[in-house]
Amino acid sequence: MKTKDFFRMEYAQILIYIVFLGLLEVLLFIFEVNYFLMIYLLLIGLILEGVYLCQRYMKKYRYYKKVKAKLDILEQKCMITEMLELPDFAEGEFLYEILQTCNKSMNDEILKYKIEAAGYREYIEMWIHEVKTPLAATRLILENHPSEITRAMDEEMQQINYYLEQALYYARSNSVEKDRTVL
């Protein structure tokens, strides 16, 4: 966070405080309070406001600096919410809650797509196994009735079986636990 950005965000508060101090000085002048006391109160007011603004600036500066440093070291930038600490200022807490909500939403979407992909993969595996059953029966029929035509058909059936094995391997490529083939 840059200093000029901070003051741009806080200008209304600074302006209101300066107006308040001005009105206070006018009231003290009207009631004919000692000029040294008026200057002393004005200086104390300005110093207190300066200390308050510096404290707020440093709190925000340190927090955003940590966030930026953590973001810079992350390979997967979307994981920043896992690295954040809950800040101790209102705007930071609001931002933190928004990022946590976004992260939860993203995780829910990812889970939804994983479930859909798993369902689709299961459907493909089931379909391939269903197609392989009539193929096996056809191969048995072809083996029991040897001829030139059945040999040609058997070669084509082997080709179909090879393609089904490839599709099954591809469908299982992300889930090794379901691979039942022996190498």
PDB file of C-alpha atoms in Angstrom:
ATOM      1  CA  MET A   1       0.000   0.000   0.000  1.00  0.00           C
ATOM      2  CA  LYS A   2       1.419   3.340  -1.036  1.00  0.00           C
ATOM      3  CA  THR A   3       1.229   6.337   1.259  1.00  0.00           C
ATOM      4  CA  LYS A   4      -0.614   8.486  -1.282  1.00  0.00           C
ATOM      5  CA  ASP A   5      -3.204   5.697  -1.743  1.00  0.00           C
ATOM      6  CA  PHE A   6      -3.719   5.558   2.016  1.00  0.00           C
ATOM      7  CA  PHE A   7      -4.220   9.326   2.264  1.00  0.00           C
ATOM      8  CA  ARG A   8      -6.550   9.252  -0.727  1.00  0.00           C
ATOM      9  CA  MET A   9      -8.706   6.721   1.139  1.00  0.00           C
ATOM     10  CA  GLU A  10      -8.535   8.641   4.424  1.00  0.00           C
ATOM     11  CA  TYR A  11      -8.934  12.184   3.083  1.00  0.00           C
ATOM     12  CA  ALA A  12     -12.530  12.516   4.325  1.00  0.00           C
ATOM     13  CA  GLN A  13     -11.566  11.617   7.879  1.00  0.00           C
ATOM     14  CA  ILE A  14      -8.561  13.971   7.787  1.00  0.00           C
ATOM     15  CA  LEU A  15     -10.708  16.785   6.411  1.00  0.00           C
ATOM     16  CA  ILE A  16     -13.409  16.275   9.049  1.00  0.00           C
ATOM     17  CA  TYR A  17     -10.802  16.231  11.804  1.00  0.00           C
ATOM     18  CA  ILE A  18      -9.203  19.452  10.545  1.00  0.00           C
ATOM     19  CA  VAL A  19     -12.643  21.101  10.364  1.00  0.00           C
ATOM     20  CA  PHE A  20     -13.345  19.920  13.924  1.00  0.00           C
ATOM     21  CA  LEU A  21     -10.049  21.364  15.165  1.00  0.00           C
ATOM     22  CA  GLY A  22     -10.819  24.622  13.341  1.00  0.00           C
ATOM     23  CA  LEU A  23     -14.256  24.874  14.966  1.00  0.00           C
ATOM     24  CA  LEU A  24     -12.730  24.087  18.346  1.00  0.00           C
ATOM     25  CA  GLU A  25     -10.186  26.864  17.870  1.00  0.00           C
ATOM     26  CA  VAL A  26     -12.935  29.296  16.852  1.00  0.00           C
ATOM     27  CA  LEU A  27     -14.945  28.414  19.988  1.00  0.00           C
ATOM     28  CA  LEU A  28     -11.862  28.854  22.162  1.00  0.00           C
ATOM     29  CA  PHE A  29     -11.222  32.226  20.477  1.00  0.00           C
ATOM     30  CA  ILE A  30     -14.845  33.300  21.088  1.00  0.00           C
ATOM     31  CA  PHE A  31     -14.547  32.409  24.775  1.00  0.00           C
ATOM     32  CA  GLU A  32     -11.272  34.321  24.900  1.00  0.00           C
ATOM     33  CA  VAL A  33      -9.105  31.428  25.971  1.00  0.00           C
ATOM     34  CA  ASN A  34      -5.372  32.020  26.239  1.00  0.00           C
ATOM     35  CA  TYR A  35      -3.682  31.957  22.774  1.00  0.00           C
ATOM     36  CA  PHE A  36      -0.903  29.694  23.988  1.00  0.00           C
ATOM     37  CA  LEU A  37      -3.478  27.199  25.231  1.00  0.00           C
ATOM     38  CA  MET A  38      -5.261  27.363  21.851  1.00  0.00           C
ATOM     39  CA  ILE A  39      -2.010  26.691  19.975  1.00  0.00           C
ATOM     40  CA  TYR A  40      -1.090  23.964  22.455  1.00  0.00           C
ATOM     41  CA  LEU A  41      -4.477  22.204  21.972  1.00  0.00           C
ATOM     42  CA  LEU A  42      -4.201  22.549  18.183  1.00  0.00           C
ATOM     43  CA  LEU A  43      -0.730  21.010  18.167  1.00  0.00           C
ATOM     44  CA  ILE A  44      -1.789  18.181  20.476  1.00  0.00           C
ATOM     45  CA  GLY A  45      -4.804  17.490  18.252  1.00  0.00           C
ATOM     46  CA  LEU A  46      -2.674  17.425  15.087  1.00  0.00           C
ATOM     47  CA  ILE A  47      -0.049  15.199  16.717  1.00  0.00           C
ATOM     48  CA  LEU A  48      -2.684  12.755  17.984  1.00  0.00           C
ATOM     49  CA  GLU A  49      -4.316  12.577  14.553  1.00  0.00           C
ATOM     50  CA  GLY A  50      -0.896  12.073  12.944  1.00  0.00           C
ATOM     51  CA  VAL A  51      -0.028   9.245  15.350  1.00  0.00           C
ATOM     52  CA  TYR A  52      -3.423   7.644  14.765  1.00  0.00           C
ATOM     53  CA  LEU A  53      -3.055   7.826  10.982  1.00  0.00           C
ATOM     54  CA  CYS A  54       0.522   6.495  11.114  1.00  0.00           C
ATOM     55  CA  GLN A  55      -0.585   3.584  13.281  1.00  0.00           C
ATOM     56  CA  ARG A  56      -3.411   2.704  10.881  1.00  0.00           C
ATOM     57  CA  TYR A  57      -1.131   3.085   7.872  1.00  0.00           C
ATOM     58  CA  MET A  58       1.553   0.832   9.354  1.00  0.00           C
ATOM     59  CA  LYS A  59      -0.975  -1.843  10.307  1.00  0.00           C
ATOM     60  CA  LYS A  60      -2.378  -1.932   6.790  1.00  0.00           C
ATOM     61  CA  TYR A  61       1.043  -1.608   5.159  1.00  0.00           C
ATOM     62  CA  ARG A  62       2.466  -4.574   7.103  1.00  0.00           C
ATOM     63  CA  TYR A  63      -0.566  -6.757   6.386  1.00  0.00           C
ATOM     64  CA  TYR A  64      -0.669  -6.036   2.646  1.00  0.00           C
ATOM     65  CA  LYS A  65       3.102  -6.450   2.424  1.00  0.00           C
ATOM     66  CA  LYS A  66       2.770  -9.946   3.955  1.00  0.00           C
ATOM     67  CA  VAL A  67      -0.060 -10.787   1.564  1.00  0.00           C
ATOM     68  CA  LYS A  68       2.001  -9.627  -1.437  1.00  0.00           C
ATOM     69  CA  ALA A  69       5.060 -11.596  -0.282  1.00  0.00           C
ATOM     70  CA  LYS A  70       2.981 -14.760   0.175  1.00  0.00           C
ATOM     71  CA  LEU A  71       1.356 -14.267  -3.218  1.00  0.00           C
ATOM     72  CA  ASP A  72       4.744 -13.857  -4.877  1.00  0.00           C
ATOM     73  CA  ILE A  73       6.070 -17.185  -3.550  1.00  0.00           C
ATOM     74  CA  LEU A  74       2.962 -19.193  -4.461  1.00  0.00           C
ATOM     75  CA  GLU A  75       2.969 -21.150  -7.692  1.00  0.00           C
ATOM     76  CA  GLN A  76      -0.809 -21.561  -7.599  1.00  0.00           C
ATOM     77  CA  LYS A  77      -2.042 -18.054  -6.882  1.00  0.00           C
ATOM     78  CA  CYS A  78      -5.565 -19.281  -6.126  1.00  0.00           C
ATOM     79  CA  MET A  79      -4.210 -20.828  -2.905  1.00  0.00           C
ATOM     80  CA  ILE A  80      -3.559 -17.400  -1.353  1.00  0.00           C
ATOM     81  CA  THR A  81      -6.628 -17.719   0.865  1.00  0.00           C
ATOM     82  CA  GLU A  82      -5.033 -20.717   2.586  1.00  0.00           C
ATOM     83  CA  MET A  83      -2.021 -18.569   3.496  1.00  0.00           C
ATOM     84  CA  LEU A  84      -3.851 -15.465   4.762  1.00  0.00           C
ATOM     85  CA  GLU A  85      -4.251 -14.547   8.398  1.00  0.00           C
ATOM     86  CA  LEU A  86      -7.305 -12.698   9.650  1.00  0.00           C
ATOM     87  CA  PRO A  87      -6.315  -9.004   9.734  1.00  0.00           C
ATOM     88  CA  ASP A  88      -7.160  -6.732  12.634  1.00  0.00           C
ATOM     89  CA  PHE A  89      -8.705  -3.851  10.673  1.00  0.00           C
ATOM     90  CA  ALA A  90     -12.194  -3.631   9.192  1.00  0.00           C
ATOM     91  CA  GLU A  91     -11.356  -3.364   5.474  1.00  0.00           C
ATOM     92  CA  GLY A  92      -8.919  -6.264   5.749  1.00  0.00           C
ATOM     93  CA  GLU A  93     -11.476  -8.429   7.544  1.00  0.00           C
ATOM     94  CA  PHE A  94     -14.015  -7.633   4.837  1.00  0.00           C
ATOM     95  CA  LEU A  95     -11.515  -8.540   2.099  1.00  0.00           C
ATOM     96  CA  TYR A  96     -10.518 -11.697   3.983  1.00  0.00           C
ATOM     97  CA  GLU A  97     -14.154 -12.839   4.213  1.00  0.00           C
ATOM     98  CA  ILE A  98     -14.705 -12.134   0.499  1.00  0.00           C
ATOM     99  CA  LEU A  99     -11.622 -14.144  -0.442  1.00  0.00           C
ATOM    100  CA  GLN A 100     -12.688 -17.014   1.824  1.00  0.00           C
ATOM    101  CA  THR A 101     -16.138 -17.017   0.208  1.00  0.00           C
ATOM    102  CA  CYS A 102     -14.573 -16.999  -3.273  1.00  0.00           C
ATOM    103  CA  ASN A 103     -12.263 -19.852  -2.294  1.00  0.00           C
ATOM    104  CA  LYS A 104     -15.163 -21.924  -0.972  1.00  0.00           C
ATOM    105  CA  SER A 105     -17.129 -21.253  -4.145  1.00  0.00           C
ATOM    106  CA  MET A 106     -14.161 -22.270  -6.309  1.00  0.00           C
ATOM    107  CA  ASN A 107     -13.666 -25.469  -4.284  1.00  0.00           C
ATOM    108  CA  ASP A 108     -17.374 -26.283  -4.626  1.00  0.00           C
ATOM    109  CA  GLU A 109     -17.162 -25.811  -8.413  1.00  0.00           C
ATOM    110  CA  ILE A 110     -14.063 -28.000  -8.629  1.00  0.00           C
ATOM    111  CA  LEU A 111     -15.783 -30.697  -6.588  1.00  0.00           C
ATOM    112  CA  LYS A 112     -18.838 -30.514  -8.835  1.00  0.00           C
ATOM    113  CA  TYR A 113     -16.708 -31.026 -11.942  1.00  0.00           C
ATOM    114  CA  LYS A 114     -14.736 -33.842 -10.298  1.00  0.00           C
ATOM    115  CA  ILE A 115     -17.988 -35.621  -9.473  1.00  0.00           C
ATOM    116  CA  GLU A 116     -19.246 -35.114 -13.033  1.00  0.00           C
ATOM    117  CA  ALA A 117     -15.952 -36.384 -14.464  1.00  0.00           C
ATOM    118  CA  ALA A 118     -15.985 -39.417 -12.165  1.00  0.00           C
ATOM    119  CA  GLY A 119     -19.557 -40.202 -13.210  1.00  0.00           C
ATOM    120  CA  TYR A 120     -18.670 -39.881 -16.869  1.00  0.00           C
ATOM    121  CA  ARG A 121     -15.569 -42.068 -16.422  1.00  0.00           C
ATOM    122  CA  GLU A 122     -17.644 -44.726 -14.646  1.00  0.00           C
ATOM    123  CA  TYR A 123     -20.188 -44.617 -17.466  1.00  0.00           C
ATOM    124  CA  ILE A 124     -17.463 -45.063 -20.101  1.00  0.00           C
ATOM    125  CA  GLU A 125     -15.889 -47.967 -18.186  1.00  0.00           C
ATOM    126  CA  MET A 126     -19.266 -49.644 -17.783  1.00  0.00           C
ATOM    127  CA  TRP A 127     -20.101 -49.111 -21.452  1.00  0.00           C
ATOM    128  CA  ILE A 128     -16.771 -50.601 -22.572  1.00  0.00           C
ATOM    129  CA  HIS A 129     -17.292 -53.653 -20.375  1.00  0.00           C
ATOM    130  CA  GLU A 130     -20.820 -54.032 -21.749  1.00  0.00           C
ATOM    131  CA  VAL A 131     -19.496 -53.919 -25.326  1.00  0.00           C
ATOM    132  CA  LYS A 132     -16.716 -56.383 -24.536  1.00  0.00           C
ATOM    133  CA  THR A 133     -19.232 -59.042 -23.429  1.00  0.00           C
ATOM    134  CA  PRO A 134     -20.818 -59.490 -26.888  1.00  0.00           C
ATOM    135  CA  LEU A 135     -17.341 -59.250 -28.426  1.00  0.00           C
ATOM    136  CA  ALA A 136     -16.143 -62.163 -26.311  1.00  0.00           C
ATOM    137  CA  ALA A 137     -19.232 -64.169 -27.221  1.00  0.00           C
ATOM    138  CA  THR A 138     -18.694 -63.393 -30.914  1.00  0.00           C
ATOM    139  CA  ARG A 139     -15.038 -64.473 -30.686  1.00  0.00           C
ATOM    140  CA  LEU A 140     -16.116 -67.784 -29.137  1.00  0.00           C
ATOM    141  CA  ILE A 141     -18.598 -68.325 -31.979  1.00  0.00           C
ATOM    142  CA  LEU A 142     -15.926 -67.492 -34.546  1.00  0.00           C
ATOM    143  CA  GLU A 143     -13.433 -69.875 -32.904  1.00  0.00           C
ATOM    144  CA  ASN A 144     -15.999 -72.711 -32.965  1.00  0.00           C
ATOM    145  CA  HIS A 145     -16.727 -72.206 -36.680  1.00  0.00           C
ATOM    146  CA  PRO A 146     -13.358 -71.755 -38.346  1.00  0.00           C
ATOM    147  CA  SER A 147     -13.303 -70.597 -41.949  1.00  0.00           C
ATOM    148  CA  GLU A 148     -11.639 -67.933 -44.058  1.00  0.00           C
ATOM    149  CA  ILE A 149     -14.467 -65.479 -43.340  1.00  0.00           C
ATOM    150  CA  THR A 150     -14.465 -66.113 -39.590  1.00  0.00           C
ATOM    151  CA  ARG A 151     -10.667 -65.596 -39.456  1.00  0.00           C
ATOM    152  CA  ALA A 152     -11.081 -62.200 -41.171  1.00  0.00           C
ATOM    153  CA  MET A 153     -13.928 -61.356 -38.805  1.00  0.00           C
ATOM    154  CA  ASP A 154     -11.785 -62.466 -35.845  1.00  0.00           C
ATOM    155  CA  GLU A 155      -9.014 -60.075 -36.907  1.00  0.00           C
ATOM    156  CA  GLU A 156     -11.522 -57.217 -37.054  1.00  0.00           C
ATOM    157  CA  MET A 157     -12.934 -58.238 -33.672  1.00  0.00           C
ATOM    158  CA  GLN A 158      -9.396 -58.182 -32.232  1.00  0.00           C
ATOM    159  CA  GLN A 159      -8.961 -54.686 -33.648  1.00  0.00           C
ATOM    160  CA  ILE A 160     -12.226 -53.578 -32.012  1.00  0.00           C
ATOM    161  CA  ASN A 161     -11.095 -55.171 -28.736  1.00  0.00           C
ATOM    162  CA  TYR A 162      -7.752 -53.325 -29.005  1.00  0.00           C
ATOM    163  CA  TYR A 163      -9.538 -50.003 -29.451  1.00  0.00           C
ATOM    164  CA  LEU A 164     -11.804 -50.732 -26.493  1.00  0.00           C
ATOM    165  CA  GLU A 165      -8.745 -51.540 -24.353  1.00  0.00           C
ATOM    166  CA  GLN A 166      -7.201 -48.229 -25.382  1.00  0.00           C
ATOM    167  CA  ALA A 167     -10.391 -46.358 -24.448  1.00  0.00           C
ATOM    168  CA  LEU A 168     -10.556 -48.211 -21.130  1.00  0.00           C
ATOM    169  CA  TYR A 169      -6.901 -47.407 -20.402  1.00  0.00           C
ATOM    170  CA  TYR A 170      -7.499 -43.745 -21.213  1.00  0.00           C
ATOM    171  CA  ALA A 171     -10.631 -43.629 -19.026  1.00  0.00           C
ATOM    172  CA  ARG A 172      -8.641 -45.124 -16.122  1.00  0.00           C
ATOM    173  CA  SER A 173      -5.491 -43.091 -16.660  1.00  0.00           C
ATOM    174  CA  ASN A 174      -6.363 -40.738 -13.776  1.00  0.00           C
ATOM    175  CA  SER A 175      -7.511 -43.477 -11.415  1.00  0.00           C
ATOM    176  CA  VAL A 176      -4.865 -46.185 -11.041  1.00  0.00           C
ATOM    177  CA  GLU A 177      -6.783 -47.863  -8.227  1.00  0.00           C
ATOM    178  CA  LYS A 178      -9.352 -49.217 -10.730  1.00  0.00           C
ATOM    179  CA  ASP A 179      -6.775 -50.730 -13.055  1.00  0.00           C
ATOM    180  CA  ARG A 180      -7.259 -54.502 -12.812  1.00  0.00           C
ATOM    181  CA  THR A 181      -4.935 -55.487 -15.648  1.00  0.00           C
ATOM    182  CA  VAL A 182      -1.765 -57.384 -14.815  1.00  0.00           C
ATOM    183  CA  LEU A 183       1.412 -56.092 -16.400  1.00  0.00           C
TER     184      LEU A 183
END
